Amino acid sequence: MQVDLHSSWWIREVEIPTRLVLAPMAGVSVQAFRRQGRRYGAGLVCSEMVSCAGLHHGNEKTLGYLRIASDERPLAVQIFGSEPEVMAEAARMVEDAGADLVDVNFGCPVKKVTKTGAGATLLEDPARACAVVAAVAKAVDVPVTVKMRRGIENGSRSCLELGPRLVEAGAASLTLHPRSARQMYTGEADHALTAELVSLVDVPVIASGDVTSRPRAQAILATTGAAAVMVGRAAQGNPWALREIVDGDSDEPSREEVVAELVLFIRETARELGERRATGFLKKFYGWYLSRGRFPRPFKQELVQLESLDEVEQRLFAAAPGAVEALEHLEAELPSGEDDVILDLPISIYGGG
């Protein structure tokens, strides 16, 4: 059975216009990435995870201020932590800033997060996990969602025990990445587990993991009964993957299209993070955009070694002169930015789940 990926669905009162969700990814999901995702078909986009402890103490090193623009909504802001009261405080700040959803991270497998009792650790502490969700849901009026893995250990089924309890505690939607925390990103996502979770809860479930193509997305939706699929790594430097999944448009972008999107991403990221921070932050994106046979490998290495973003732009335009006109069209379609809401929350510097 083919699922209409353009059909809308709901997380309580929030309407999501397509069945594709852009994953929250640490060190990736800045506003430029989210806005691009919406342009290419993502119905819901997510911030990278934000430390509730950092908000509470005011001492988290920031990568910049998170902005909410009209063209990226609906938007979920993801928070992580293990203390219900502090998580509730963070959720109120997120809601006051104008986010459409508050997402709670119970999936991050990175040690810097799990050693604090947050992230995937909470999959093995159901009482505390439920207390966190209950506190957050009580603190805000917007829907609360939860992103989780299957459990800590390989073969774990903790998510099936915890999922229904989180819904009882106030979760309006669940996202399952059916790998264990120990697996990190190795092996395959076990979406038979996703189907089991769907059968156990009466809220929308988003299927995350190994969503790399339209046929794969259709198969996961058809076999699990999930409301939507979440795409993460496949979209890094490759928004055309989102277009292929939603529209079935498998045409490879031209060199001019690739350069135009990358330069727009560079400019938008510099606007958000500032030139100095953006210069280092963007280096990993060059390889993502320019790989897949689009440009020779030495070209990426050349860009990484350039000292300023202006030099990077000049070198990109020299490689694809027609990108100048393509970029003008892209920028003309963007909102002015005057309606952006400044969300004064530090973006986490930790790894993602």
Tab-separated table of C-alpha atoms in Angstrom:
chain	number	residue	atom	x	y	z
A	1	MET	CA	0.000	0.000	0.000
A	2	GLN	CA	1.418	3.351	-1.067
A	3	VAL	CA	1.256	6.109	1.549
A	4	ASP	CA	0.651	9.655	0.345
A	5	LEU	CA	3.697	11.418	1.739
A	6	HIS	CA	2.076	14.768	0.934
A	7	SER	CA	-0.906	14.117	3.211
A	8	SER	CA	-1.031	16.087	6.433
A	9	TRP	CA	-1.261	14.639	9.941
A	10	TRP	CA	-1.518	16.001	13.442
A	11	ILE	CA	0.339	16.005	16.717
A	12	ARG	CA	-2.565	17.111	18.844
A	13	GLU	CA	-3.420	20.602	17.540
A	14	VAL	CA	-0.275	21.005	15.442
A	15	GLU	CA	-0.780	20.131	11.774
A	16	ILE	CA	2.221	18.623	9.985
A	17	PRO	CA	1.875	19.136	6.202
A	18	THR	CA	3.893	16.121	4.983
A	19	ARG	CA	4.839	12.698	6.314
A	20	LEU	CA	8.535	13.546	6.385
A	21	VAL	CA	10.294	14.839	9.517
A	22	LEU	CA	13.824	16.262	9.520
A	23	ALA	CA	15.741	14.799	12.455
A	24	PRO	CA	17.360	16.788	15.252
A	25	MET	CA	21.120	16.417	14.779
A	26	ALA	CA	23.787	17.954	17.002
A	27	GLY	CA	26.222	20.129	15.111
A	28	VAL	CA	23.950	20.102	12.072
A	29	SER	CA	20.406	21.340	12.730
A	30	VAL	CA	20.978	25.086	12.655
A	31	GLN	CA	18.264	27.293	11.237
A	32	ALA	CA	19.733	27.240	7.716
A	33	PHE	CA	19.492	23.441	7.715
A	34	ARG	CA	15.911	23.462	8.962
A	35	ARG	CA	14.734	26.120	6.502
A	36	GLN	CA	16.309	24.183	3.679
A	37	GLY	CA	14.570	21.030	4.875
A	38	ARG	CA	11.190	22.735	4.777
A	39	ARG	CA	11.843	23.990	1.233
A	40	TYR	CA	12.595	20.464	0.085
A	41	GLY	CA	9.556	18.800	1.627
A	42	ALA	CA	10.029	18.171	5.348
A	43	GLY	CA	6.736	18.754	7.130
A	44	LEU	CA	8.332	19.122	10.556
A	45	VAL	CA	11.858	20.237	11.447
A	46	CYS	CA	13.671	19.975	14.758
A	47	SER	CA	16.399	21.876	16.536
A	48	GLU	CA	19.400	20.022	17.798
A	49	MET	CA	19.181	19.115	21.451
A	50	VAL	CA	19.568	21.831	24.048
A	51	SER	CA	20.843	21.172	27.570
A	52	CYS	CA	18.253	22.050	30.198
A	53	ALA	CA	21.053	22.313	32.765
A	54	GLY	CA	22.787	24.827	30.546
A	55	LEU	CA	19.628	26.918	30.424
A	56	HIS	CA	19.128	26.678	34.164
A	57	HIS	CA	22.703	27.629	35.104
A	58	GLY	CA	23.400	29.965	32.209
A	59	ASN	CA	26.880	28.518	31.660
A	60	GLU	CA	26.476	26.334	28.557
A	61	LYS	CA	28.885	27.301	25.804
A	62	THR	CA	26.743	28.470	22.940
A	63	LEU	CA	27.143	27.980	19.235
A	64	GLY	CA	24.810	30.858	18.590
A	65	TYR	CA	21.224	31.857	19.182
A	66	LEU	CA	18.495	29.705	17.803
A	67	ARG	CA	16.083	31.644	15.643
A	68	ILE	CA	12.582	30.670	14.581
A	69	ALA	CA	11.553	31.890	11.137
A	70	SER	CA	8.073	31.677	9.663
A	71	ASP	CA	9.222	29.440	6.828
A	72	GLU	CA	10.560	26.705	9.116
A	73	ARG	CA	7.437	26.172	11.174
A	74	PRO	CA	6.141	23.865	12.502
A	75	LEU	CA	9.280	23.518	14.588
A	76	ALA	CA	10.162	21.265	17.513
A	77	VAL	CA	12.876	22.319	19.944
A	78	GLN	CA	14.529	19.336	21.599
A	79	ILE	CA	15.732	19.444	25.198
A	80	PHE	CA	17.656	16.922	27.282
A	81	GLY	CA	18.229	16.386	30.979
A	82	SER	CA	17.234	14.110	33.844
A	83	GLU	CA	15.744	16.418	36.494
A	84	PRO	CA	11.980	16.883	36.047
A	85	GLU	CA	11.871	20.382	37.531
A	86	VAL	CA	14.778	21.661	35.454
A	87	MET	CA	13.354	20.093	32.298
A	88	ALA	CA	10.014	21.759	33.019
A	89	GLU	CA	11.747	25.119	33.377
A	90	ALA	CA	13.519	24.610	30.043
A	91	ALA	CA	10.270	23.594	28.371
A	92	ARG	CA	8.585	26.801	29.510
A	93	MET	CA	11.425	28.825	27.999
A	94	VAL	CA	11.072	26.947	24.720
A	95	GLU	CA	7.325	27.513	24.630
A	96	ASP	CA	7.689	31.204	25.482
A	97	ALA	CA	10.096	31.554	22.558
A	98	GLY	CA	7.437	30.334	20.144
A	99	ALA	CA	8.308	26.710	19.367
A	100	ASP	CA	5.367	24.592	18.183
A	101	LEU	CA	6.487	21.427	19.998
A	102	VAL	CA	8.778	20.524	22.886
A	103	ASP	CA	10.710	17.345	22.127
A	104	VAL	CA	12.386	15.351	24.907
A	105	ASN	CA	15.538	13.397	24.105
A	106	PHE	CA	15.648	9.852	25.482
A	107	GLY	CA	17.831	8.566	22.664
A	108	CYS	CA	21.259	10.180	22.755
A	109	PRO	CA	23.937	7.476	23.242
A	110	VAL	CA	26.910	9.845	23.659
A	111	LYS	CA	28.771	9.407	26.940
A	112	LYS	CA	28.856	13.117	27.814
A	113	VAL	CA	25.060	12.977	27.942
A	114	THR	CA	24.379	9.489	29.287
A	115	LYS	CA	26.803	9.843	32.206
A	116	THR	CA	24.611	12.667	33.537
A	117	GLY	CA	21.587	10.338	33.591
A	118	ALA	CA	20.069	11.935	30.492
A	119	GLY	CA	19.519	10.743	26.930
A	120	ALA	CA	19.353	6.988	26.380
A	121	THR	CA	20.078	6.295	30.055
A	122	LEU	CA	16.476	7.158	30.857
A	123	LEU	CA	15.270	4.201	28.781
A	124	GLU	CA	16.381	2.003	31.682
A	125	ASP	CA	14.870	4.275	34.348
A	126	PRO	CA	11.149	4.282	33.489
A	127	ALA	CA	10.029	6.027	36.671
A	128	ARG	CA	12.331	8.991	36.131
A	129	ALA	CA	11.585	9.097	32.403
A	130	CYS	CA	7.866	9.291	33.093
A	131	ALA	CA	8.420	11.926	35.771
A	132	VAL	CA	10.356	14.054	33.270
A	133	VAL	CA	7.636	13.817	30.629
A	134	ALA	CA	4.872	14.475	33.150
A	135	ALA	CA	6.661	17.569	34.466
A	136	VAL	CA	7.286	18.936	30.976
A	137	ALA	CA	3.722	18.236	29.819
A	138	LYS	CA	2.321	19.974	32.891
A	139	ALA	CA	4.585	22.977	32.382
A	140	VAL	CA	3.577	23.821	28.795
A	141	ASP	CA	0.484	24.080	26.630
A	142	VAL	CA	2.158	22.984	23.390
A	143	PRO	CA	2.399	19.252	22.631
A	144	VAL	CA	5.284	17.311	24.148
A	145	THR	CA	6.984	14.626	22.058
A	146	VAL	CA	9.682	12.084	22.893
A	147	LYS	CA	12.501	10.669	20.752
A	148	MET	CA	13.966	7.381	21.950
A	149	ARG	CA	15.985	4.327	20.971
A	150	ARG	CA	15.017	0.710	21.555
A	151	GLY	CA	17.086	0.534	24.745
A	152	ILE	CA	20.659	0.549	25.968
A	153	GLU	CA	21.726	-2.980	25.027
A	154	ASN	CA	21.470	-4.790	21.700
A	155	GLY	CA	18.177	-6.641	21.457
A	156	SER	CA	16.570	-4.536	24.192
A	157	ARG	CA	12.801	-4.066	24.085
A	158	SER	CA	12.708	-1.336	26.741
A	159	CYS	CA	10.991	1.067	24.367
A	160	LEU	CA	7.905	-1.175	24.230
A	161	GLU	CA	7.514	-1.094	27.997
A	162	LEU	CA	8.306	2.602	28.287
A	163	GLY	CA	6.396	3.970	25.282
A	164	PRO	CA	2.843	3.459	26.596
A	165	ARG	CA	3.872	4.819	29.991
A	166	LEU	CA	5.260	7.976	28.389
A	167	VAL	CA	1.951	8.486	26.589
A	168	GLU	CA	0.128	8.130	29.896
A	169	ALA	CA	2.511	10.721	31.341
A	170	GLY	CA	1.604	13.223	28.627
A	171	ALA	CA	3.578	12.500	25.453
A	172	ALA	CA	1.549	13.467	22.371
A	173	SER	CA	3.829	11.623	19.929
A	174	LEU	CA	6.769	9.208	20.028
A	175	THR	CA	9.728	8.861	17.685
A	176	LEU	CA	11.523	5.519	17.705
A	177	HIS	CA	15.001	4.905	16.338
A	178	PRO	CA	15.062	1.106	16.745
A	179	ARG	CA	18.771	0.735	17.306
A	180	SER	CA	20.267	0.275	20.752
A	181	ALA	CA	22.400	2.964	22.324
A	182	ARG	CA	25.314	0.504	22.185
A	183	GLN	CA	24.872	0.183	18.406
A	184	MET	CA	25.218	3.918	17.880
A	185	TYR	CA	24.670	4.071	14.084
A	186	THR	CA	25.942	0.614	13.121
A	187	GLY	CA	23.873	-2.309	11.893
A	188	GLU	CA	20.274	-1.924	10.754
A	189	ALA	CA	17.282	-0.259	12.357
A	190	ASP	CA	14.772	-2.945	13.429
A	191	HIS	CA	11.469	-1.491	12.283
A	192	ALA	CA	9.575	-4.613	13.355
A	193	LEU	CA	9.969	-2.992	16.765
A	194	THR	CA	8.465	0.218	15.403
A	195	ALA	CA	5.398	-1.728	14.267
A	196	GLU	CA	5.028	-3.204	17.747
A	197	LEU	CA	5.193	0.228	19.333
A	198	VAL	CA	2.545	1.562	16.930
A	199	SER	CA	0.222	-1.231	18.054
A	200	LEU	CA	0.696	-0.338	21.712
A	201	VAL	CA	-0.024	3.407	21.711
A	202	ASP	CA	-2.799	5.667	20.471
A	203	VAL	CA	-0.592	8.619	19.518
A	204	PRO	CA	1.348	9.150	16.267
A	205	VAL	CA	4.641	7.282	16.030
A	206	ILE	CA	7.474	8.569	13.841
A	207	ALA	CA	9.801	5.926	12.403
A	208	SER	CA	13.482	6.917	12.462
A	209	GLY	CA	16.484	5.044	11.122
A	210	ASP	CA	17.684	4.009	7.653
A	211	VAL	CA	15.177	6.187	5.803
A	212	THR	CA	17.315	6.816	2.733
A	213	SER	CA	14.951	6.717	-0.251
A	214	ARG	CA	11.316	6.941	-1.283
A	215	PRO	CA	10.914	3.154	-1.638
A	216	ARG	CA	12.441	2.658	1.806
A	217	ALA	CA	10.180	5.333	3.341
A	218	GLN	CA	7.096	3.797	1.715
A	219	ALA	CA	8.034	0.327	2.915
A	220	ILE	CA	8.569	1.492	6.500
A	221	LEU	CA	5.282	3.399	6.599
A	222	ALA	CA	3.350	0.510	5.056
A	223	THR	CA	4.771	-2.198	7.315
A	224	THR	CA	4.808	-0.304	10.619
A	225	GLY	CA	1.698	1.867	10.504
A	226	ALA	CA	3.823	4.831	11.591
A	227	ALA	CA	2.420	8.299	10.949
A	228	ALA	CA	5.655	9.624	9.423
A	229	VAL	CA	9.302	8.879	8.773
A	230	MET	CA	12.281	10.818	10.101
A	231	VAL	CA	15.327	11.487	7.928
A	232	GLY	CA	18.685	12.386	9.424
A	233	ARG	CA	22.095	11.586	7.979
A	234	ALA	CA	20.727	11.097	4.446
A	235	ALA	CA	19.869	14.818	4.323
A	236	GLN	CA	23.275	16.113	5.420
A	237	GLY	CA	24.458	18.232	2.529
A	238	ASN	CA	21.820	16.545	0.400
A	239	PRO	CA	18.383	18.209	0.579
A	240	TRP	CA	17.614	16.568	-2.752
A	241	ALA	CA	17.188	13.311	-0.815
A	242	LEU	CA	14.159	14.885	0.892
A	243	ARG	CA	12.696	15.863	-2.469
A	244	GLU	CA	13.195	12.333	-3.757
A	245	ILE	CA	11.429	10.837	-0.745
A	246	VAL	CA	8.438	13.187	-0.813
A	247	ASP	CA	8.006	13.765	-4.553
A	248	GLY	CA	9.794	10.857	-6.175
A	249	ASP	CA	12.042	13.314	-8.004
A	250	SER	CA	15.283	11.379	-8.345
A	251	ASP	CA	17.044	13.787	-10.715
A	252	GLU	CA	20.571	14.527	-9.569
A	253	PRO	CA	21.213	18.228	-8.924
A	254	SER	CA	23.499	20.078	-11.301
A	255	ARG	CA	26.813	21.482	-10.106
A	256	GLU	CA	25.209	24.938	-10.220
A	257	GLU	CA	22.344	23.818	-7.968
A	258	VAL	CA	24.738	22.238	-5.496
A	259	VAL	CA	26.908	25.336	-5.276
A	260	ALA	CA	23.911	27.667	-4.972
A	261	GLU	CA	22.477	25.664	-2.070
A	262	LEU	CA	25.849	25.452	-0.356
A	263	VAL	CA	26.535	29.181	-0.663
A	264	LEU	CA	23.051	29.982	0.641
A	265	PHE	CA	23.700	27.622	3.544
A	266	ILE	CA	27.028	29.340	4.225
A	267	ARG	CA	25.460	32.804	4.252
A	268	GLU	CA	22.508	31.814	6.420
A	269	THR	CA	24.747	30.013	8.904
A	270	ALA	CA	27.126	32.974	9.141
A	271	ARG	CA	24.110	35.204	9.835
A	272	GLU	CA	23.073	32.950	12.675
A	273	LEU	CA	26.375	31.939	14.264
A	274	GLY	CA	28.617	34.822	13.258
A	275	GLU	CA	31.517	34.654	10.833
A	276	ARG	CA	34.074	33.245	13.257
A	277	ARG	CA	32.026	30.346	14.569
A	278	ALA	CA	30.464	29.606	11.202
A	279	THR	CA	33.876	29.250	9.525
A	280	GLY	CA	34.793	26.201	11.573
A	281	PHE	CA	31.256	24.844	11.845
A	282	LEU	CA	30.788	24.720	8.069
A	283	LYS	CA	33.892	22.715	7.159
A	284	LYS	CA	32.196	19.334	7.519
A	285	PHE	CA	29.384	20.462	5.218
A	286	TYR	CA	31.733	20.983	2.270
A	287	GLY	CA	32.392	17.271	2.028
A	288	TRP	CA	28.702	16.433	2.427
A	289	TYR	CA	27.617	18.765	-0.378
A	290	LEU	CA	30.457	18.090	-2.768
A	291	SER	CA	30.615	14.292	-2.474
A	292	ARG	CA	28.510	11.732	-4.382
A	293	GLY	CA	30.594	12.348	-7.484
A	294	ARG	CA	29.522	15.980	-7.746
A	295	PHE	CA	33.031	17.443	-7.438
A	296	PRO	CA	36.541	15.967	-7.250
A	297	ARG	CA	37.711	15.117	-3.747
A	298	PRO	CA	40.715	17.518	-3.817
A	299	PHE	CA	38.267	20.409	-4.329
A	300	LYS	CA	36.727	19.775	-0.916
A	301	GLN	CA	40.163	19.736	0.702
A	302	GLU	CA	40.963	23.036	-0.983
A	303	LEU	CA	37.846	24.675	0.496
A	304	VAL	CA	38.607	23.415	4.006
A	305	GLN	CA	42.002	25.098	3.902
A	306	LEU	CA	40.676	28.531	2.918
A	307	GLU	CA	40.720	31.060	5.744
A	308	SER	CA	37.526	33.022	5.113
A	309	LEU	CA	33.986	32.314	3.958
A	310	ASP	CA	34.376	34.951	1.234
A	311	GLU	CA	37.252	32.948	-0.210
A	312	VAL	CA	35.120	29.800	-0.080
A	313	GLU	CA	32.311	31.528	-1.968
A	314	GLN	CA	34.684	32.865	-4.625
A	315	ARG	CA	36.201	29.434	-5.193
A	316	LEU	CA	32.753	27.800	-5.430
A	317	PHE	CA	31.530	30.349	-7.972
A	318	ALA	CA	34.701	29.893	-9.988
A	319	ALA	CA	33.942	26.167	-10.163
A	320	ALA	CA	30.299	26.715	-11.189
A	321	PRO	CA	29.726	30.258	-12.534
A	322	GLY	CA	26.066	29.577	-13.301
A	323	ALA	CA	25.430	29.179	-9.570
A	324	VAL	CA	25.389	32.973	-9.161
A	325	GLU	CA	22.046	33.237	-10.939
A	326	ALA	CA	20.684	30.133	-9.220
A	327	LEU	CA	21.579	31.628	-5.843
A	328	GLU	CA	19.788	34.887	-6.678
A	329	HIS	CA	16.597	32.919	-7.291
A	330	LEU	CA	16.959	31.046	-4.000
A	331	GLU	CA	17.541	34.190	-1.965
A	332	ALA	CA	14.625	35.997	-3.617
A	333	GLU	CA	12.272	33.268	-2.382
A	334	LEU	CA	13.329	33.535	1.272
A	335	PRO	CA	11.416	35.697	3.774
A	336	SER	CA	13.069	38.948	4.752
A	337	GLY	CA	13.915	37.676	8.218
A	338	GLU	CA	12.065	40.539	9.893
A	339	ASP	CA	9.622	38.064	11.441
A	340	ASP	CA	12.369	35.904	12.971
A	341	VAL	CA	11.976	35.295	16.684
A	342	ILE	CA	15.222	35.251	18.619
A	343	LEU	CA	15.271	32.203	20.863
A	344	ASP	CA	17.919	32.957	23.456
A	345	LEU	CA	18.761	29.347	24.210
A	346	PRO	CA	22.244	27.894	23.920
A	347	ILE	CA	22.573	25.123	21.371
A	348	SER	CA	24.107	21.968	22.796
A	349	ILE	CA	27.709	21.209	21.895
A	350	TYR	CA	27.237	17.523	22.656
A	351	GLY	CA	26.637	14.667	20.232
A	352	GLY	CA	23.180	13.665	19.048
A	353	GLY	CA	20.904	10.639	19.214
